[in-house]
Tab-separated table of C-alpha atoms (C1' of nucleotides) in Angstrom:
chain	number	residue	atom	x	y	z
P	1356	UNK	CA	-0.116	-0.430	0.627
P	1357	UNK	CA	2.920	2.745	0.392
P	1358	UNK	CA	6.595	2.702	-0.415
P	1359	UNK	CA	9.245	4.841	-1.199
P	1360	UNK	CA	11.526	6.166	-3.180
P	1361	UNK	CA	11.419	4.468	-6.986
P	1362	UNK	CA	12.898	7.277	-10.296
P	1363	UNK	CA	10.355	5.257	-13.064
P	1364	UNK	CA	7.664	6.744	-10.995
P	1365	UNK	CA	8.609	10.000	-11.271
P	1366	UNK	CA	9.138	9.662	-14.761
P	1367	UNK	CA	5.312	10.732	-15.395
P	1368	UNK	CA	6.249	14.240	-13.864
P	1369	UNK	CA	9.589	14.536	-15.472
P	1370	UNK	CA	7.741	13.783	-18.693
P	1371	UNK	CA	5.561	16.540	-18.484
P	1372	UNK	CA	7.496	18.912	-17.549
P	1373	UNK	CA	10.737	18.059	-19.783
P	1374	UNK	CA	7.735	19.370	-22.402
P	1375	UNK	CA	8.265	23.331	-21.558
P	1376	UNK	CA	11.817	23.901	-20.228
P	1377	UNK	CA	14.639	20.239	-20.218
P	1378	UNK	CA	17.085	19.964	-16.997
P	1379	UNK	CA	20.122	19.595	-16.986
P	1380	UNK	CA	21.339	16.006	-15.323
P	1381	UNK	CA	21.272	18.081	-11.611
P	1382	UNK	CA	17.915	18.963	-11.742
P	1383	UNK	CA	16.042	15.965	-13.143
P	1384	UNK	CA	18.226	13.934	-10.719
P	1385	UNK	CA	16.748	15.982	-7.779
P	1386	UNK	CA	13.254	15.470	-8.884
P	1387	UNK	CA	13.972	12.134	-9.400
P	1388	UNK	CA	15.336	11.865	-5.668
P	1389	UNK	CA	12.256	12.750	-4.342
P	1390	UNK	CA	10.210	11.024	-1.173
P	1391	UNK	CA	7.392	10.163	-3.659
P	1392	UNK	CA	4.558	7.937	-0.435
P	1393	UNK	CA	2.513	5.930	-2.847
P	1394	UNK	CA	-0.727	5.487	-2.565
P	1395	UNK	CA	-3.648	3.128	-4.229
P	1396	UNK	CA	-6.928	5.319	-3.248
P	1397	UNK	CA	-10.558	3.475	-4.153
P	1398	UNK	CA	-12.494	4.938	-6.863
P	1399	UNK	CA	-15.114	8.435	-5.556
P	1400	UNK	CA	-12.517	8.454	-2.098
P	1401	UNK	CA	-11.719	12.018	-0.488
P	1402	UNK	CA	-7.698	12.237	-0.796
P	1403	UNK	CA	-7.669	15.588	0.609
P	1404	UNK	CA	-10.538	17.331	3.059
P	1405	UNK	CA	-11.727	21.146	2.416
P	1406	UNK	CA	-10.168	22.775	5.301
P	1407	UNK	CA	-7.556	20.878	5.255
P	1408	UNK	CA	-3.638	22.440	6.310
P	1409	UNK	CA	-1.177	19.995	3.955
P	1410	UNK	CA	2.331	19.411	4.247
P	1411	UNK	CA	1.708	17.329	1.761
P	1412	UNK	CA	1.074	17.777	-2.474
P	1413	UNK	CA	-0.019	14.889	-4.542
P	1414	UNK	CA	0.573	13.878	-8.207
P	1415	UNK	CA	-1.653	11.416	-9.987
P	1416	UNK	CA	0.707	8.404	-11.327
P	1417	UNK	CA	-3.155	6.833	-12.707
P	1418	UNK	CA	-6.186	7.439	-12.292
P	1419	UNK	CA	-9.113	10.540	-12.698
P	1420	UNK	CA	-9.514	12.554	-9.651
P	1421	UNK	CA	-11.679	16.083	-9.311
P	1422	UNK	CA	-11.221	18.462	-7.032
P	1423	UNK	CA	-14.765	20.221	-6.175
P	1424	UNK	CA	-16.697	22.311	-2.890
P	1425	UNK	CA	-20.049	22.018	-1.629
P	1426	UNK	CA	-21.933	24.184	-0.056
P	1427	UNK	CA	-25.027	23.779	1.868
P	1428	UNK	CA	-27.423	21.238	1.753
P	1429	UNK	CA	-25.052	19.662	-1.029
P	1430	UNK	CA	-24.860	21.851	-3.559
P	1431	UNK	CA	-21.684	20.505	-5.291
P	1432	UNK	CA	-19.403	22.315	-7.757
P	1433	UNK	CA	-16.714	20.878	-9.554
P	1434	UNK	CA	-13.850	22.956	-10.062
P	1435	UNK	CA	-11.370	20.619	-12.522
P	1436	UNK	CA	-10.128	17.022	-13.697
P	1437	UNK	CA	-7.532	15.595	-13.855
P	1438	UNK	CA	-5.450	12.919	-14.678
P	1439	UNK	CA	-1.363	11.492	-14.962
P	1440	UNK	CA	1.140	13.178	-14.080
P	1441	UNK	CA	-1.287	16.149	-12.872
P	1442	UNK	CA	-0.455	17.861	-9.935
P	1443	UNK	CA	-3.912	19.286	-8.708
P	1444	UNK	CA	-2.972	20.603	-5.514
P	1445	UNK	CA	0.063	21.845	-5.745
P	1446	UNK	CA	-1.080	25.197	-4.170
P	1447	UNK	CA	-1.065	23.403	-1.275
P	1448	UNK	CA	3.385	24.107	-1.003
P	1449	UNK	CA	2.237	27.935	-0.616
P	1450	UNK	CA	-1.564	27.726	0.369
P	1451	UNK	CA	-1.248	25.287	3.179
P	1452	UNK	CA	-5.026	25.686	3.968
P	1453	UNK	CA	-7.511	24.279	1.313
P	1454	UNK	CA	-10.576	25.697	0.231
P	1455	UNK	CA	-11.915	21.991	-1.094
P	1456	UNK	CA	-11.667	19.051	-1.973
P	1457	UNK	CA	-9.512	16.670	-3.774
P	1458	UNK	CA	-10.807	13.230	-4.794
P	1459	UNK	CA	-11.171	9.924	-7.143
P	1460	UNK	CA	-12.546	9.982	-10.038
P	1461	UNK	CA	-11.323	5.668	-10.656
P	1462	UNK	CA	-9.284	3.771	-9.040
P	1463	UNK	CA	-5.600	5.820	-8.878
P	1464	UNK	CA	-2.130	5.011	-7.060
P	1465	UNK	CA	-1.069	8.320	-6.193
P	1466	UNK	CA	2.346	10.154	-4.720
P	1467	UNK	CA	2.558	12.268	-1.957
P	1468	UNK	CA	5.532	13.957	-1.708
P	1469	UNK	CA	6.036	17.050	1.429
P	1470	UNK	CA	6.021	20.527	0.840
P	1471	UNK	CA	9.117	20.316	2.717
P	1472	UNK	CA	11.138	18.213	-0.080
P	1473	UNK	CA	8.852	20.121	-3.044
P	1474	UNK	CA	10.341	24.053	-1.290
P	1475	UNK	CA	14.036	22.716	-1.027
P	1476	UNK	CA	12.890	21.728	-5.045
P	1477	UNK	CA	12.105	25.163	-6.194
P	1478	UNK	CA	14.738	27.198	-3.927
P	1479	UNK	CA	17.445	24.645	-5.069
P	1480	UNK	CA	16.545	25.236	-8.816
P	1481	UNK	CA	14.994	27.779	-9.932
P	1482	UNK	CA	13.552	26.749	-12.967
P	1483	UNK	CA	12.340	24.217	-11.984
P	1484	UNK	CA	10.269	26.256	-10.086
P	1485	UNK	CA	9.438	28.378	-12.978
P	1486	UNK	CA	8.144	24.969	-14.543
P	1487	UNK	CA	5.694	24.230	-11.521
P	1488	UNK	CA	4.522	27.252	-11.088
P	1489	UNK	CA	3.395	27.386	-14.594
P	1490	UNK	CA	1.982	24.256	-14.409
P	1491	UNK	CA	-0.471	26.163	-11.764
P	1492	UNK	CA	-0.916	29.167	-13.846
P	1493	UNK	CA	-2.045	26.838	-16.358
P	1494	UNK	CA	-4.599	25.481	-13.967
P	1495	UNK	CA	-5.463	28.935	-14.222
P	1496	UNK	CA	-5.744	29.511	-17.214
P	1497	UNK	CA	-8.597	26.675	-17.267
P	1498	UNK	CA	-10.057	28.162	-14.674
P	1499	UNK	CA	-11.036	31.315	-17.084
P	1500	UNK	CA	-12.229	28.518	-19.902
P	1501	UNK	CA	-14.530	27.108	-17.489
P	1502	UNK	CA	-16.244	31.043	-15.777
P	1503	UNK	CA	-16.384	31.409	-20.169
P	1504	UNK	CA	-17.980	28.493	-20.430
P	1505	UNK	CA	-20.624	29.322	-17.416
P	1506	UNK	CA	-21.098	32.047	-17.843
P	1507	UNK	CA	-21.619	32.623	-21.985
P	1508	UNK	CA	-22.291	29.277	-23.692
P	1509	UNK	CA	-25.050	27.307	-23.482
P	1510	UNK	CA	-25.431	24.091	-23.134
P	1511	UNK	CA	-24.218	22.134	-25.479
P	1512	UNK	CA	-21.261	24.192	-26.559
P	1513	UNK	CA	-20.117	23.907	-22.398
P	1514	UNK	CA	-20.710	20.678	-23.223
P	1515	UNK	CA	-18.361	20.712	-26.526
P	1516	UNK	CA	-15.860	22.876	-24.912
P	1517	UNK	CA	-15.696	20.556	-22.172
P	1518	UNK	CA	-15.592	17.411	-24.019
P	1519	UNK	CA	-12.549	18.535	-25.956
P	1520	UNK	CA	-10.677	19.898	-23.196
P	1521	UNK	CA	-10.766	16.644	-21.283
P	1522	UNK	CA	-9.518	14.916	-24.548
P	1523	UNK	CA	-6.802	17.112	-25.557
P	1524	UNK	CA	-4.896	17.112	-21.549
P	1525	UNK	CA	-5.289	12.354	-22.731
P	1526	UNK	CA	-3.591	13.385	-25.695
P	1527	UNK	CA	-1.125	15.623	-24.351
P	1528	UNK	CA	-0.166	13.046	-21.929
P	1529	UNK	CA	-0.320	10.672	-24.222
P	1530	UNK	CA	-3.422	7.886	-23.085
P	1531	UNK	CA	-5.559	8.798	-25.752
P	1532	UNK	CA	-5.065	9.112	-29.928
P	1533	UNK	CA	-6.923	9.722	-33.102
P	1534	UNK	CA	-9.330	11.218	-31.431
P	1535	UNK	CA	-10.940	8.729	-29.027
P	1536	UNK	CA	-9.452	9.271	-24.850
P	1537	UNK	CA	-11.564	7.355	-22.206
P	1538	UNK	CA	-13.690	9.752	-20.126
P	1539	UNK	CA	-14.287	7.684	-16.295
P	1540	UNK	CA	-17.208	10.143	-15.428
P	1541	UNK	CA	-20.719	9.823	-14.796
P	1542	UNK	CA	-23.384	12.161	-16.107
P	1543	UNK	CA	-23.887	13.275	-12.359
P	1544	UNK	CA	-20.515	14.587	-12.306
P	1545	UNK	CA	-19.993	16.211	-15.600
P	1546	UNK	CA	-23.467	18.057	-14.228
P	1547	UNK	CA	-21.400	19.115	-10.805
P	1548	UNK	CA	-18.420	20.722	-13.232
P	1549	UNK	CA	-20.695	22.642	-15.215
P	1550	UNK	CA	-23.224	23.922	-13.533
P	1551	UNK	CA	-26.318	21.908	-15.047
P	1552	UNK	CA	-28.319	19.410	-13.798
P	1553	UNK	CA	-28.243	16.094	-15.017
P	1554	UNK	CA	-31.115	16.018	-16.975
P	1555	UNK	CA	-29.940	18.053	-18.688
P	1556	UNK	CA	-26.389	17.036	-19.449
P	1557	UNK	CA	-28.464	14.079	-20.773
P	1558	UNK	CA	-30.401	15.942	-22.832
P	1559	UNK	CA	-26.755	17.438	-24.345
P	1560	UNK	CA	-25.088	14.490	-24.643
P	1561	UNK	CA	-27.854	13.358	-26.702
P	1562	UNK	CA	-28.304	16.545	-28.879
P	1563	UNK	CA	-23.868	16.104	-29.793
P	1564	UNK	CA	-24.871	11.926	-30.241
P	1565	UNK	CA	-28.144	13.429	-32.641
P	1566	UNK	CA	-25.322	15.566	-34.576
P	1567	UNK	CA	-23.199	13.256	-35.157
P	1568	UNK	CA	-20.575	14.690	-33.513
P	1569	UNK	CA	-19.507	12.479	-30.360
P	1570	UNK	CA	-19.503	8.487	-29.569
P	1571	UNK	CA	-19.952	7.559	-25.561
P	1572	UNK	CA	-20.089	4.243	-23.783
P	1573	UNK	CA	-17.165	4.698	-20.873
P	1574	UNK	CA	-15.587	6.351	-24.277
P	1575	UNK	CA	-15.302	9.356	-26.531
P	1576	UNK	CA	-14.838	9.796	-29.733
P	1577	UNK	CA	-14.709	13.214	-30.586
L	771	UNK	CA	3.735	60.353	-18.984
L	772	UNK	CA	6.232	58.090	-19.166
L	773	UNK	CA	8.894	58.110	-16.054
L	774	UNK	CA	11.645	55.438	-14.146
L	775	UNK	CA	12.681	53.772	-10.761
L	776	UNK	CA	11.202	55.724	-8.399
L	777	UNK	CA	11.215	54.371	-5.002
L	778	UNK	CA	7.903	55.462	-3.785
L	779	UNK	CA	6.140	53.551	-6.721
L	780	UNK	CA	7.030	49.677	-6.292
L	781	UNK	CA	5.978	50.353	-2.318
L	782	UNK	CA	2.834	49.543	-2.430
L	783	UNK	CA	3.146	45.958	-4.030
L	784	UNK	CA	5.795	45.865	-1.112
L	785	UNK	CA	3.609	45.790	1.089
L	786	UNK	CA	0.975	43.853	-0.323
L	787	UNK	CA	3.909	41.510	-0.049
L	788	UNK	CA	5.338	41.504	3.136
L	789	UNK	CA	2.007	41.344	4.526
L	790	UNK	CA	3.088	37.517	3.038
L	791	UNK	CA	6.439	36.724	4.605
L	792	UNK	CA	8.854	39.307	5.375
L	793	UNK	CA	12.018	40.208	3.478
L	794	UNK	CA	15.242	41.364	4.376
L	795	UNK	CA	16.894	44.982	3.383
L	796	UNK	CA	18.961	42.804	0.259
L	797	UNK	CA	15.337	41.923	-1.083
L	798	UNK	CA	13.186	44.414	-0.099
L	799	UNK	CA	16.330	46.600	-2.044
L	800	UNK	CA	15.883	44.290	-4.743
L	801	UNK	CA	12.099	44.877	-5.290
L	802	UNK	CA	12.434	48.730	-4.868
L	803	UNK	CA	15.375	48.542	-7.496
L	804	UNK	CA	13.015	47.115	-10.369
L	805	UNK	CA	12.816	49.468	-13.113
L	806	UNK	CA	9.462	50.487	-13.595
L	807	UNK	CA	7.233	51.761	-16.638
L	808	UNK	CA	4.772	54.382	-15.160
L	809	UNK	CA	1.778	55.129	-17.407
L	810	UNK	CA	-1.525	57.018	-16.378
L	811	UNK	CA	-3.823	56.125	-18.714
L	812	UNK	CA	-7.535	56.217	-19.496
L	813	UNK	CA	-10.483	54.673	-18.416
L	814	UNK	CA	-12.105	51.812	-20.248
L	815	UNK	CA	-8.731	51.998	-22.118
L	816	UNK	CA	-7.625	47.888	-22.834
L	817	UNK	CA	-3.472	47.463	-21.905
L	818	UNK	CA	-2.692	44.059	-23.338
L	819	UNK	CA	-4.446	42.297	-25.252
L	820	UNK	CA	-5.986	38.966	-26.498
L	821	UNK	CA	-3.378	36.878	-27.950
L	822	UNK	CA	-0.304	39.676	-27.385
L	823	UNK	CA	3.052	38.187	-26.764
L	824	UNK	CA	3.669	39.788	-23.601
L	825	UNK	CA	7.015	41.269	-22.243
L	826	UNK	CA	6.007	42.830	-18.897
L	827	UNK	CA	4.115	42.633	-16.263
L	828	UNK	CA	1.463	45.436	-15.096
L	829	UNK	CA	1.625	46.414	-11.424
L	830	UNK	CA	-1.572	48.873	-10.948
L	831	UNK	CA	-0.551	51.931	-8.543
L	832	UNK	CA	-4.139	53.501	-8.963
L	833	UNK	CA	-7.102	53.122	-9.606
L	834	UNK	CA	-8.864	50.037	-11.187
L	835	UNK	CA	-8.468	47.456	-13.567
L	836	UNK	CA	-10.304	43.974	-15.024
L	837	UNK	CA	-9.840	41.043	-17.734
L	838	UNK	CA	-11.966	39.396	-19.429
L	839	UNK	CA	-12.112	37.878	-22.792
L	840	UNK	CA	-15.085	38.494	-26.298
L	841	UNK	CA	-16.334	35.291	-27.745
L	842	UNK	CA	-18.565	35.912	-30.964
L	843	UNK	CA	-20.774	38.283	-31.548
L	844	UNK	CA	-20.148	40.741	-28.648
L	845	UNK	CA	-20.439	38.357	-26.506
L	846	UNK	CA	-18.215	39.870	-23.143
L	847	UNK	CA	-17.317	37.576	-19.912
L	848	UNK	CA	-15.103	39.106	-17.052
L	849	UNK	CA	-12.471	37.107	-14.833
L	850	UNK	CA	-11.244	39.263	-12.435
L	851	UNK	CA	-10.849	43.193	-10.676
L	852	UNK	CA	-8.052	44.429	-10.101
L	853	UNK	CA	-7.252	46.964	-7.766
L	854	UNK	CA	-3.607	49.555	-6.091
L	855	UNK	CA	-1.154	46.663	-5.663
L	856	UNK	CA	-2.252	43.745	-8.014
L	857	UNK	CA	-0.194	42.834	-11.142
L	858	UNK	CA	-2.959	41.292	-13.068
L	859	UNK	CA	-0.699	39.787	-16.044
L	860	UNK	CA	1.565	38.443	-13.566
L	861	UNK	CA	1.085	35.215	-15.150
L	862	UNK	CA	2.307	35.924	-18.328
L	863	UNK	CA	6.085	35.786	-16.949
L	864	UNK	CA	5.459	32.284	-17.128
L	865	UNK	CA	3.237	31.904	-19.959
L	866	UNK	CA	3.714	35.201	-22.276
L	867	UNK	CA	0.767	34.425	-25.553
L	868	UNK	CA	-2.095	36.572	-23.599
L	869	UNK	CA	-5.366	34.476	-23.520
L	870	UNK	CA	-7.769	37.511	-21.806
L	871	UNK	CA	-7.505	41.217	-22.212
L	872	UNK	CA	-6.913	43.449	-19.628
L	873	UNK	CA	-7.635	47.008	-19.134
L	874	UNK	CA	-8.363	49.926	-16.719
L	875	UNK	CA	-12.278	50.481	-15.159
L	876	UNK	CA	-11.367	54.201	-14.010
L	877	UNK	CA	-8.579	55.654	-14.784
L	878	UNK	CA	-5.637	54.733	-13.100
L	879	UNK	CA	-1.929	55.109	-13.119
L	880	UNK	CA	0.516	51.567	-13.787
L	881	UNK	CA	3.943	50.340	-13.409
L	882	UNK	CA	5.865	48.310	-16.174
L	883	UNK	CA	8.167	45.494	-15.383
L	884	UNK	CA	9.948	43.857	-17.960
L	885	UNK	CA	10.188	40.308	-17.569
L	886	UNK	CA	13.681	39.790	-17.581
L	887	UNK	CA	13.943	41.603	-14.096
L	888	UNK	CA	10.533	40.159	-12.248
L	889	UNK	CA	13.074	36.753	-14.060
L	890	UNK	CA	16.484	37.989	-12.313
L	891	UNK	CA	14.153	38.786	-9.402
L	892	UNK	CA	13.767	35.773	-9.139
L	893	UNK	CA	15.910	33.271	-9.232
L	894	UNK	CA	17.864	35.702	-7.347
L	895	UNK	CA	15.474	35.390	-4.857
L	896	UNK	CA	12.796	32.143	-4.113
L	897	UNK	CA	11.843	33.621	-1.360
L	898	UNK	CA	10.602	37.083	-3.403
L	899	UNK	CA	9.590	33.989	-5.532
L	900	UNK	CA	7.527	32.104	-4.003
L	901	UNK	CA	5.153	34.853	-2.979
L	902	UNK	CA	4.029	36.163	-6.501
L	903	UNK	CA	3.630	32.611	-7.381
L	904	UNK	CA	0.922	33.089	-3.824
L	905	UNK	CA	-0.389	35.859	-5.221
L	906	UNK	CA	-1.010	34.101	-8.701
L	907	UNK	CA	-2.421	30.964	-6.627
L	908	UNK	CA	-5.011	32.890	-4.535
L	909	UNK	CA	-5.733	34.866	-8.290
L	910	UNK	CA	-6.409	30.441	-9.186
L	911	UNK	CA	-8.458	30.593	-5.591
L	912	UNK	CA	-10.372	32.592	-6.998
L	913	UNK	CA	-11.590	31.724	-9.753
L	914	UNK	CA	-12.645	29.130	-7.742
L	915	UNK	CA	-15.012	31.376	-5.964
L	916	UNK	CA	-16.123	32.664	-9.278
L	917	UNK	CA	-16.907	28.608	-10.677
L	918	UNK	CA	-18.281	28.719	-7.684
L	919	UNK	CA	-20.635	31.637	-7.276
L	920	UNK	CA	-21.515	31.166	-11.137
L	921	UNK	CA	-22.020	27.633	-11.308
L	922	UNK	CA	-24.296	26.749	-8.080
L	923	UNK	CA	-25.172	29.911	-6.262
L	924	UNK	CA	-28.311	32.598	-7.732
L	925	UNK	CA	-28.041	35.591	-8.996
L	926	UNK	CA	-28.786	37.865	-5.059
L	927	UNK	CA	-25.969	35.596	-3.334
L	928	UNK	CA	-23.458	36.438	-6.560
L	929	UNK	CA	-23.697	39.798	-6.164
L	930	UNK	CA	-23.809	39.761	-2.555
L	931	UNK	CA	-20.376	37.673	-2.802
L	932	UNK	CA	-19.121	39.714	-5.396
L	933	UNK	CA	-19.492	42.829	-3.735
L	934	UNK	CA	-18.005	41.269	-0.481
L	935	UNK	CA	-14.987	40.310	-2.211
L	936	UNK	CA	-14.751	43.855	-3.774
L	937	UNK	CA	-14.528	45.479	-0.483
L	938	UNK	CA	-12.820	43.272	1.563
L	939	UNK	CA	-10.276	42.878	-1.227
L	940	UNK	CA	-10.478	46.600	-1.116
L	941	UNK	CA	-10.141	47.173	2.704
L	942	UNK	CA	-7.287	44.876	2.298
L	943	UNK	CA	-4.959	46.880	0.642
L	944	UNK	CA	-5.625	50.163	2.836
L	945	UNK	CA	-8.686	51.240	0.195
L	946	UNK	CA	-11.939	50.517	2.746
L	947	UNK	CA	-12.777	50.458	5.462
L	948	UNK	CA	-16.493	50.617	7.528
L	949	UNK	CA	-17.760	48.620	5.440
L	950	UNK	CA	-17.765	50.982	3.101
L	951	UNK	CA	-15.844	51.354	-0.389
L	952	UNK	CA	-14.942	52.832	-3.805
L	953	UNK	CA	-16.744	50.612	-7.095
L	954	UNK	CA	-16.320	52.791	-10.592
L	955	UNK	CA	-18.285	49.516	-12.083
L	956	UNK	CA	-21.706	49.744	-13.979
L	957	UNK	CA	-23.744	46.856	-14.070
L	958	UNK	CA	-23.095	46.021	-17.203
L	959	UNK	CA	-20.046	44.852	-16.080
L	960	UNK	CA	-21.309	43.358	-13.286
L	961	UNK	CA	-24.055	41.570	-15.126
L	962	UNK	CA	-20.576	40.028	-17.662
L	963	UNK	CA	-19.056	39.200	-14.498
L	964	UNK	CA	-21.532	37.735	-13.264
L	965	UNK	CA	-23.225	36.295	-16.688
L	966	UNK	CA	-25.862	37.679	-16.045
L	967	UNK	CA	-27.698	40.157	-18.041
L	968	UNK	CA	-27.510	43.546	-17.707
L	969	UNK	CA	-31.854	43.669	-16.655
L	970	UNK	CA	-31.013	40.717	-13.948
L	971	UNK	CA	-28.622	42.738	-12.873
L	972	UNK	CA	-30.253	46.098	-12.230
L	973	UNK	CA	-33.350	43.769	-10.611
L	974	UNK	CA	-30.837	42.029	-8.098
L	975	UNK	CA	-29.447	44.681	-7.350
L	976	UNK	CA	-33.133	46.619	-6.594
L	977	UNK	CA	-33.454	42.852	-4.030
L	978	UNK	CA	-30.640	43.963	-2.254
L	979	UNK	CA	-31.189	47.590	-1.338
L	980	UNK	CA	-34.549	46.658	-1.098
L	981	UNK	CA	-33.521	43.594	1.576
L	982	UNK	CA	-31.504	46.455	3.678
L	983	UNK	CA	-27.891	45.138	2.680
L	984	UNK	CA	-26.707	47.690	0.724
L	985	UNK	CA	-26.699	51.451	-0.249
L	986	UNK	CA	-25.018	52.231	-3.994
L	987	UNK	CA	-24.970	55.479	-5.512
L	988	UNK	CA	-21.512	54.735	-7.130
L	989	UNK	CA	-19.810	53.911	-3.779
L	990	UNK	CA	-21.320	50.843	-1.810
L	991	UNK	CA	-22.571	49.798	2.534
L	992	UNK	CA	-22.535	46.203	3.108
D	1267	DC	C1'	-29.280	73.291	-21.779
D	1268	DG	C1'	-29.082	69.420	-24.898
D	1269	DC	C1'	-25.727	65.178	-25.484
D	1270	DT	C1'	-24.897	60.818	-24.000
D	1271	DA	C1'	-24.779	57.060	-21.648
D	1272	DA	C1'	-26.580	54.835	-17.200
D	1273	DT	C1'	-29.684	52.395	-14.782
D	1274	DT	C1'	-35.307	51.205	-14.880
D	1275	DT	C1'	-39.207	49.660	-16.231
D	1276	DG	C1'	-43.177	46.434	-18.197
D	1277	DA	C1'	-44.373	42.617	-21.438
D	1278	DC	C1'	-43.159	38.610	-22.876
D	1279	DC	C1'	-40.351	34.262	-23.448
D	1280	DT	C1'	-37.395	29.639	-23.037
D	1281	DG	C1'	-32.521	27.411	-21.438
D	1282	DG	C1'	-33.374	24.448	-18.143
D	1283	DA	C1'	-34.257	23.362	-13.410
D	1284	DT	C1'	-37.028	19.735	-10.766
D	1285	DC	C1'	-39.753	16.209	-9.941
D	1286	DA	C1'	-41.763	12.013	-10.656
D	1287	DA	C1'	-41.433	7.884	-13.096
D	1288	DC	C1'	-38.876	4.504	-15.377
D	1289	DT	C1'	-35.921	1.196	-17.148
D	1290	DA	C1'	-30.558	-0.688	-18.849
D	1291	DC	C1'	-27.490	-3.126	-16.083
D	1292	DG	C1'	-23.873	-5.218	-13.757
D	1293	DG	C1'	-22.883	-6.898	-9.651
D	1294	DT	C1'	-24.140	-10.999	-5.913
D	1295	DG	C1'	-25.667	-14.464	-4.488
D	1296	DG	C1'	-28.879	-18.690	-4.161
Y	148	DC	C1'	-27.816	-20.158	-14.483
Y	149	DC	C1'	-31.532	-17.208	-12.731
Y	150	DA	C1'	-33.433	-13.808	-9.405
Y	151	DC	C1'	-33.161	-8.917	-7.377
Y	152	DC	C1'	-30.783	-5.269	-6.238
Y	153	DG	C1'	-28.325	-0.606	-6.452
Y	154	DT	C1'	-26.668	2.728	-9.741
Y	155	DA	C1'	-26.686	4.720	-13.742
Y	156	DG	C1'	-28.912	6.679	-17.445
Y	157	DT	C1'	-33.844	7.808	-20.400
Y	158	DT	C1'	-38.028	10.320	-20.247
Y	159	DG	C1'	-41.863	13.196	-19.697
Y	160	DA	C1'	-44.800	16.621	-17.750
Y	161	DT	C1'	-43.857	21.524	-15.254
Y	162	DC	C1'	-41.848	24.908	-13.616
Y	163	DC	C1'	-39.262	29.608	-12.703
Y	164	DA	C1'	-34.644	32.051	-12.771
Y	165	DG	C1'	-33.177	34.578	-15.222
Y	166	DG	C1'	-33.218	36.427	-20.850
Y	167	DT	C1'	-35.126	39.807	-24.935
Y	168	DC	C1'	-35.946	43.626	-26.464
Y	169	DA	C1'	-38.160	47.984	-25.703
Y	170	DA	C1'	-39.614	51.834	-24.259
Y	171	DA	C1'	-38.628	55.425	-20.305
Y	172	DT	C1'	-36.680	58.021	-17.335
Y	173	DT	C1'	-32.406	59.838	-14.986
Y	174	DA	C1'	-27.460	60.739	-14.342
Y	175	DG	C1'	-23.460	62.988	-15.599
Y	176	DC	C1'	-20.802	66.320	-17.875
Y	177	DG	C1'	-19.659	69.739	-21.066
DNA sequence: CGCTAATTTGACCTGGATCAACTACGGTGG
DNA sequence: CCACCGTAGTTGATCCAGGTCAAATTAGCG
C-alpha cells in the first residue's frame, strides 16, 4: 500500500515538465530523488478535504481525480479533473489551507510528496520552480475557460468545450489518440462540473450524439 | 507620461507582499530597484490584448483594472477586477501569450515591469518568487470562488459574494473601511462578470437594496 | 441646456431546473 | 443460470430564474 522513492514513479511528471523546458542532469536527478509515498486508492474517495492544512502535495500516477466543493444542502461544484502527471493540489505548497476537496474519480495510484522537499527543490532550482509555477498558471487558465463556458456559453457549447478539453489533456500525456479517449465520469459529475442538472446533461449529450459529434459508452469519439 | 525607478512607486507592492512574508533588506532593495515604466491611462482602455505576446507585466498603482475575453458576436466574460497593488498579468511571466484582455475600469496609473528583470529577481531570490507565485495562486482561488458562484448560486447570492469580495480586497490594501468602499463598475460590467444580463443585475441590485443589505450610488455600504 | 450613457421598468419568452417515474445493466448471491 | 438489487441513464410533464426586447427615465457632463 505504501512505498518509497522509485525513480520510475516520477517519470510521468518529468516527462510532462520537460515538455516545457529541458532540465540539466542535476535537475532531473533532484526531481527523481524526491521522496514519494505511493498509495493505491479506490474510486470516489477523498484525498484531501476542504479545511485541511496540507503538508504534502499529491501527484497522480494513474487514474483520474477531481477537485470540488460542497455548499449548503448538498450543492456541489466541481472545479477540475486531473489525469496522470497532474499535481492537483500543488497550490497547497504556498497556501496550505485547502479551500476545497480533492478526490479520486476512478481507482487511482497517487504519490505524496512532502512540501518540505518541494520547498527545498524549488529554492535550489529556480528553473524547476518556474516550471511548477507555470503548471499552476495553466490550471488558472483552465479555470478561466470554465468561467467563460459557464457564463457565456449554452449547455451544448459548454459540453463540447469540456469534452474537447478532457480529450486534449489526455492526448497531451499520451493517454489518448485518434480522437478517442477514456471518460470515466458519470452524468452527475459532468453536471456538477458545468453547473447544470444531471437531467439537462443527459439531454445535451443526446443532442451531441444526435448531431454526430460524439459517441459514448465509457469512451469518447469526437 | 512615462518615467523610471522611483522607490516609492513599488511601495504598494512591497507592502502587499510583506503582509505574507517579511523580506530581508537585500530583498526589499532588489524589489525597489526594479525598473518601472509608469503610465497614466484613461478609463476603459485596453492595456494588453488577447493574443499579445507579453514581455512585461503590469502593476496597478492607482485605479481599477479588469480582465475579460470576448467571444463571437460581442459576448463578454469578465474574469477578475484589480486594484492598487495587484499585478493582473503576472502569469504572462511564464505564459507570455495572453489568452484574454487586460483593461482599465477607471482612469489609472500603472507601472510596467520587464519580464527579464522579474526573471532575474525570482531566480536570485526564491523567497520573492514564492510570494509572487503565491499571489497567482490566490488569483486562481478567486476563480474557483467565481466558478462556485456561477455554477451553484442564484443571482442574489452571487451578487452578494461579489460585492463582499470587492470590499474585502480593497479593505486589505487600505482602500476601504467601515463597510464602505468605492465601486466604479457599471451594471453591464457586473453582468458580464457574473454571466447575467444587465437587466437582471439591475433587478438583483434592487433586491439587495430593498433587503437593506446595501446602499449604492458609486460607493457601497454593506 | 442639451446630449449621451447608464439605469430602470414592463411585457413576454425560453433554457434549463425540478420532480417523478421508468429502464438498462452490472454485479452478487442462491 | 437466474432472480434480485443498486446505480446510472432516460423520459415526460411542468415550472421558474433569468433572458430578450423595447421603451422610458435619470444622471453626468461639457
